[in-house]
PDB file of C-alpha atoms in Angstrom:
ATOM      1  CA  UNK A1023     -17.859  -2.650  14.602  1.00  0.00           C
ATOM      2  CA  UNK A1024     -18.024  -0.597  11.848  1.00  0.00           C
ATOM      3  CA  UNK A1025     -16.109   2.679  13.631  1.00  0.00           C
ATOM      4  CA  UNK A1026     -14.160  -0.336  15.600  1.00  0.00           C
ATOM      5  CA  UNK A1027     -12.633  -0.588  12.002  1.00  0.00           C
ATOM      6  CA  UNK A1028     -12.158   2.716  10.906  1.00  0.00           C
ATOM      7  CA  UNK A1029     -10.882   3.941  13.646  1.00  0.00           C
ATOM      8  CA  UNK A1030      -8.007   0.829  13.655  1.00  0.00           C
ATOM      9  CA  UNK A1031      -7.597   1.991   9.472  1.00  0.00           C
ATOM     10  CA  UNK A1032      -7.166   5.808  10.323  1.00  0.00           C
ATOM     11  CA  UNK A1033      -5.159   4.931  12.869  1.00  0.00           C
ATOM     12  CA  UNK A1034      -2.894   2.111  11.053  1.00  0.00           C
ATOM     13  CA  UNK A1035      -2.815   5.287   8.514  1.00  0.00           C
ATOM     14  CA  UNK A1036      -1.314   8.093  10.745  1.00  0.00           C
ATOM     15  CA  UNK A1037       1.147   5.353  12.076  1.00  0.00           C
ATOM     16  CA  UNK A1038       2.467   4.677   8.001  1.00  0.00           C
ATOM     17  CA  UNK A1039       2.193   8.163   7.501  1.00  0.00           C
ATOM     18  CA  UNK A1040       4.744   8.903  10.040  1.00  0.00           C
ATOM     19  CA  UNK A1041       6.774   5.941   9.459  1.00  0.00           C
ATOM     20  CA  UNK A1042       7.455   7.648   6.216  1.00  0.00           C
ATOM     21  CA  UNK A1043       7.934  10.898   7.727  1.00  0.00           C
ATOM     22  CA  UNK A1044      11.044  10.235   9.882  1.00  0.00           C
ATOM     23  CA  UNK A1045      12.339   8.037   7.242  1.00  0.00           C
ATOM     24  CA  UNK A1046      12.439  10.962   4.485  1.00  0.00           C
ATOM     25  CA  UNK A1047      13.257  13.623   7.171  1.00  0.00           C
ATOM     26  CA  UNK A1048      15.597  11.543   8.830  1.00  0.00           C
ATOM     27  CA  UNK A1049      14.593  11.488  12.395  1.00  0.00           C
ATOM     28  CA  UNK A1050      16.931   9.693  15.298  1.00  0.00           C
ATOM     29  CA  UNK A1051      13.773   8.577  17.551  1.00  0.00           C
ATOM     30  CA  UNK A1052      13.238   5.202  19.357  1.00  0.00           C
ATOM     31  CA  UNK A1053       9.537   4.783  17.144  1.00  0.00           C
ATOM     32  CA  UNK A1054      11.475   4.914  14.029  1.00  0.00           C
ATOM     33  CA  UNK A1055      12.358   0.825  14.140  1.00  0.00           C
ATOM     34  CA  UNK A1056       8.733   0.052  13.858  1.00  0.00           C
ATOM     35  CA  UNK A1057       7.303   3.266  12.286  1.00  0.00           C
ATOM     36  CA  UNK A1058       9.372   2.752   9.449  1.00  0.00           C
ATOM     37  CA  UNK A1059       8.984  -1.172   8.859  1.00  0.00           C
ATOM     38  CA  UNK A1060       5.686  -0.539   9.839  1.00  0.00           C
ATOM     39  CA  UNK A1061       5.098   1.665   6.015  1.00  0.00           C
ATOM     40  CA  UNK A1062       7.235  -0.452   4.358  1.00  0.00           C
ATOM     41  CA  UNK A1063       5.251  -3.632   4.579  1.00  0.00           C
ATOM     42  CA  UNK A1064       1.722  -1.649   5.060  1.00  0.00           C
ATOM     43  CA  UNK A1065       1.783   0.664   2.200  1.00  0.00           C
ATOM     44  CA  UNK A1066       2.024  -2.285  -0.522  1.00  0.00           C
ATOM     45  CA  UNK A1067       0.475  -4.486   0.579  1.00  0.00           C
ATOM     46  CA  UNK A1068      -3.258  -2.870   1.411  1.00  0.00           C
ATOM     47  CA  UNK A1069      -2.384  -1.063  -1.913  1.00  0.00           C
ATOM     48  CA  UNK A1070      -3.271  -4.775  -3.393  1.00  0.00           C
ATOM     49  CA  UNK A1071      -5.610  -5.311  -1.234  1.00  0.00           C
ATOM     50  CA  UNK A1072      -7.698  -2.121  -2.501  1.00  0.00           C
ATOM     51  CA  UNK A1073      -7.614  -3.462  -6.451  1.00  0.00           C
ATOM     52  CA  UNK A1074      -9.092  -6.797  -4.883  1.00  0.00           C
ATOM     53  CA  UNK A1075     -11.440  -5.700  -2.525  1.00  0.00           C
ATOM     54  CA  UNK A1076     -14.226  -7.362  -4.631  1.00  0.00           C
ATOM     55  CA  UNK A1077     -12.357 -10.413  -3.979  1.00  0.00           C
ATOM     56  CA  UNK A1078     -12.274 -13.494  -0.945  1.00  0.00           C
ATOM     57  CA  UNK A1079     -10.826 -11.081   1.797  1.00  0.00           C
ATOM     58  CA  UNK A1080      -8.695 -13.542   3.138  1.00  0.00           C
ATOM     59  CA  UNK A1081      -7.293 -14.338  -0.905  1.00  0.00           C
ATOM     60  CA  UNK A1082      -7.167 -10.611  -0.903  1.00  0.00           C
ATOM     61  CA  UNK A1083      -5.085 -10.437   2.081  1.00  0.00           C
ATOM     62  CA  UNK A1084      -2.173 -13.307   1.180  1.00  0.00           C
ATOM     63  CA  UNK A1085      -1.815 -11.444  -2.248  1.00  0.00           C
ATOM     64  CA  UNK A1086      -1.981  -7.992  -0.405  1.00  0.00           C
ATOM     65  CA  UNK A1087       1.324  -9.467   1.904  1.00  0.00           C
ATOM     66  CA  UNK A1088       2.909 -11.768  -0.777  1.00  0.00           C
ATOM     67  CA  UNK A1089       2.387  -8.287  -3.372  1.00  0.00           C
ATOM     68  CA  UNK A1090       4.290  -6.580  -0.352  1.00  0.00           C
ATOM     69  CA  UNK A1091       7.273  -8.462  -0.257  1.00  0.00           C
ATOM     70  CA  UNK A1092       7.796  -8.604  -3.555  1.00  0.00           C
ATOM     71  CA  UNK A1093       8.080  -5.093  -4.025  1.00  0.00           C
ATOM     72  CA  UNK A1094       9.612  -4.212  -1.444  1.00  0.00           C
ATOM     73  CA  UNK A1095      12.632  -6.933  -2.023  1.00  0.00           C
ATOM     74  CA  UNK A1096      12.419  -6.156  -5.514  1.00  0.00           C
ATOM     75  CA  UNK A1097      13.722  -2.700  -4.820  1.00  0.00           C
ATOM     76  CA  UNK A1098      16.214  -3.866  -2.516  1.00  0.00           C
ATOM     77  CA  UNK A1099      17.370  -5.903  -4.972  1.00  0.00           C
ATOM     78  CA  UNK A1100      17.408  -3.152  -8.279  1.00  0.00           C
ATOM     79  CA  UNK A1101      19.241  -0.521  -5.281  1.00  0.00           C
ATOM     80  CA  UNK A1102      22.126  -2.998  -4.835  1.00  0.00           C
ATOM     81  CA  UNK A1103      22.052  -3.858  -8.524  1.00  0.00           C
ATOM     82  CA  UNK A1104      22.202  -0.244  -9.588  1.00  0.00           C
ATOM     83  CA  UNK A1105      24.904   0.588  -6.268  1.00  0.00           C
ATOM     84  CA  UNK A1106      22.291   3.496  -5.385  1.00  0.00           C
ATOM     85  CA  UNK A1107      21.706   1.634  -1.915  1.00  0.00           C
ATOM     86  CA  UNK A1108      19.032   4.798  -0.380  1.00  0.00           C
ATOM     87  CA  UNK A1109      17.050   3.847   2.524  1.00  0.00           C
ATOM     88  CA  UNK A1110      14.903   7.535   2.032  1.00  0.00           C
ATOM     89  CA  UNK A1111      15.211   6.842  -1.948  1.00  0.00           C
ATOM     90  CA  UNK A1112      13.570   3.618  -1.405  1.00  0.00           C
ATOM     91  CA  UNK A1113      10.634   4.559   1.190  1.00  0.00           C
ATOM     92  CA  UNK A1114      10.159   7.686  -1.508  1.00  0.00           C
ATOM     93  CA  UNK A1115      10.149   5.042  -3.732  1.00  0.00           C
ATOM     94  CA  UNK A1116       7.484   2.803  -1.923  1.00  0.00           C
ATOM     95  CA  UNK A1117       5.424   5.922  -0.900  1.00  0.00           C
ATOM     96  CA  UNK A1118       4.916   7.200  -5.143  1.00  0.00           C
ATOM     97  CA  UNK A1119       4.390   3.351  -5.959  1.00  0.00           C
ATOM     98  CA  UNK A1120       1.507   2.891  -2.944  1.00  0.00           C
ATOM     99  CA  UNK A1121       0.284   6.696  -4.515  1.00  0.00           C
ATOM    100  CA  UNK A1122      -0.052   5.145  -8.165  1.00  0.00           C
ATOM    101  CA  UNK A1123      -1.731   2.329  -6.757  1.00  0.00           C
ATOM    102  CA  UNK A1124      -4.455   4.465  -5.118  1.00  0.00           C
ATOM    103  CA  UNK A1125      -4.629   6.969  -8.089  1.00  0.00           C
ATOM    104  CA  UNK A1126      -5.351   4.006 -10.155  1.00  0.00           C
ATOM    105  CA  UNK A1127      -8.045   1.927  -7.312  1.00  0.00           C
ATOM    106  CA  UNK A1128      -9.570   5.640  -7.753  1.00  0.00           C
ATOM    107  CA  UNK A1129      -9.852   5.665 -11.783  1.00  0.00           C
ATOM    108  CA  UNK A1130     -11.044   1.794 -11.599  1.00  0.00           C
ATOM    109  CA  UNK A1131     -13.189   1.927  -9.546  1.00  0.00           C
ATOM    110  CA  UNK A1132     -14.422   4.914 -10.106  1.00  0.00           C
ATOM    111  CA  UNK A1133     -17.535   6.272  -8.204  1.00  0.00           C
ATOM    112  CA  UNK A1134     -19.703   3.073  -8.398  1.00  0.00           C
ATOM    113  CA  UNK A1135     -21.948   3.465 -10.136  1.00  0.00           C
ATOM    114  CA  UNK A1136     -20.877   2.219 -13.910  1.00  0.00           C
ATOM    115  CA  UNK A1137     -21.839  -1.155 -14.028  1.00  0.00           C
ATOM    116  CA  UNK A1138     -20.166  -3.947 -16.785  1.00  0.00           C
ATOM    117  CA  UNK A1139     -22.769  -6.204 -18.309  1.00  0.00           C
ATOM    118  CA  UNK A1140     -22.384 -10.234 -17.528  1.00  0.00           C
ATOM    119  CA  UNK A1141     -23.188 -12.806 -19.974  1.00  0.00           C
ATOM    120  CA  UNK A1142     -24.863 -12.872 -23.245  1.00  0.00           C
ATOM    121  CA  UNK A1143     -28.255 -13.052 -21.253  1.00  0.00           C
ATOM    122  CA  UNK A1144     -27.231  -9.590 -20.213  1.00  0.00           C
ATOM    123  CA  UNK A1145     -27.949  -7.018 -23.713  1.00  0.00           C
TER     124      UNK A1145
END
């Protein structure tokens, strides 16, 4: 079960990376229709879910899906408002934002050896 999950995760990551490369390099291929929207939906949602991994899995997935929608809509609105519509810039912005959230998660989570105090009785 764990191996299947790992393989699925890596396949999804490679598909998202391929979608970003296709969009940034402006490659015309039939796969663009599937891979670029997959990248735009999965990367922000997965980044948010990664920040919430200690929570209930269903709640984390719900928040991740909502965050993905909100991030994409706000980016599109900002690009339209400033008359700077560019699909390539949108993909690049989502990639930078996803990378920033990954770094934030790595710094926040650390290597797992840091323990926090909980409650008044732990002193």
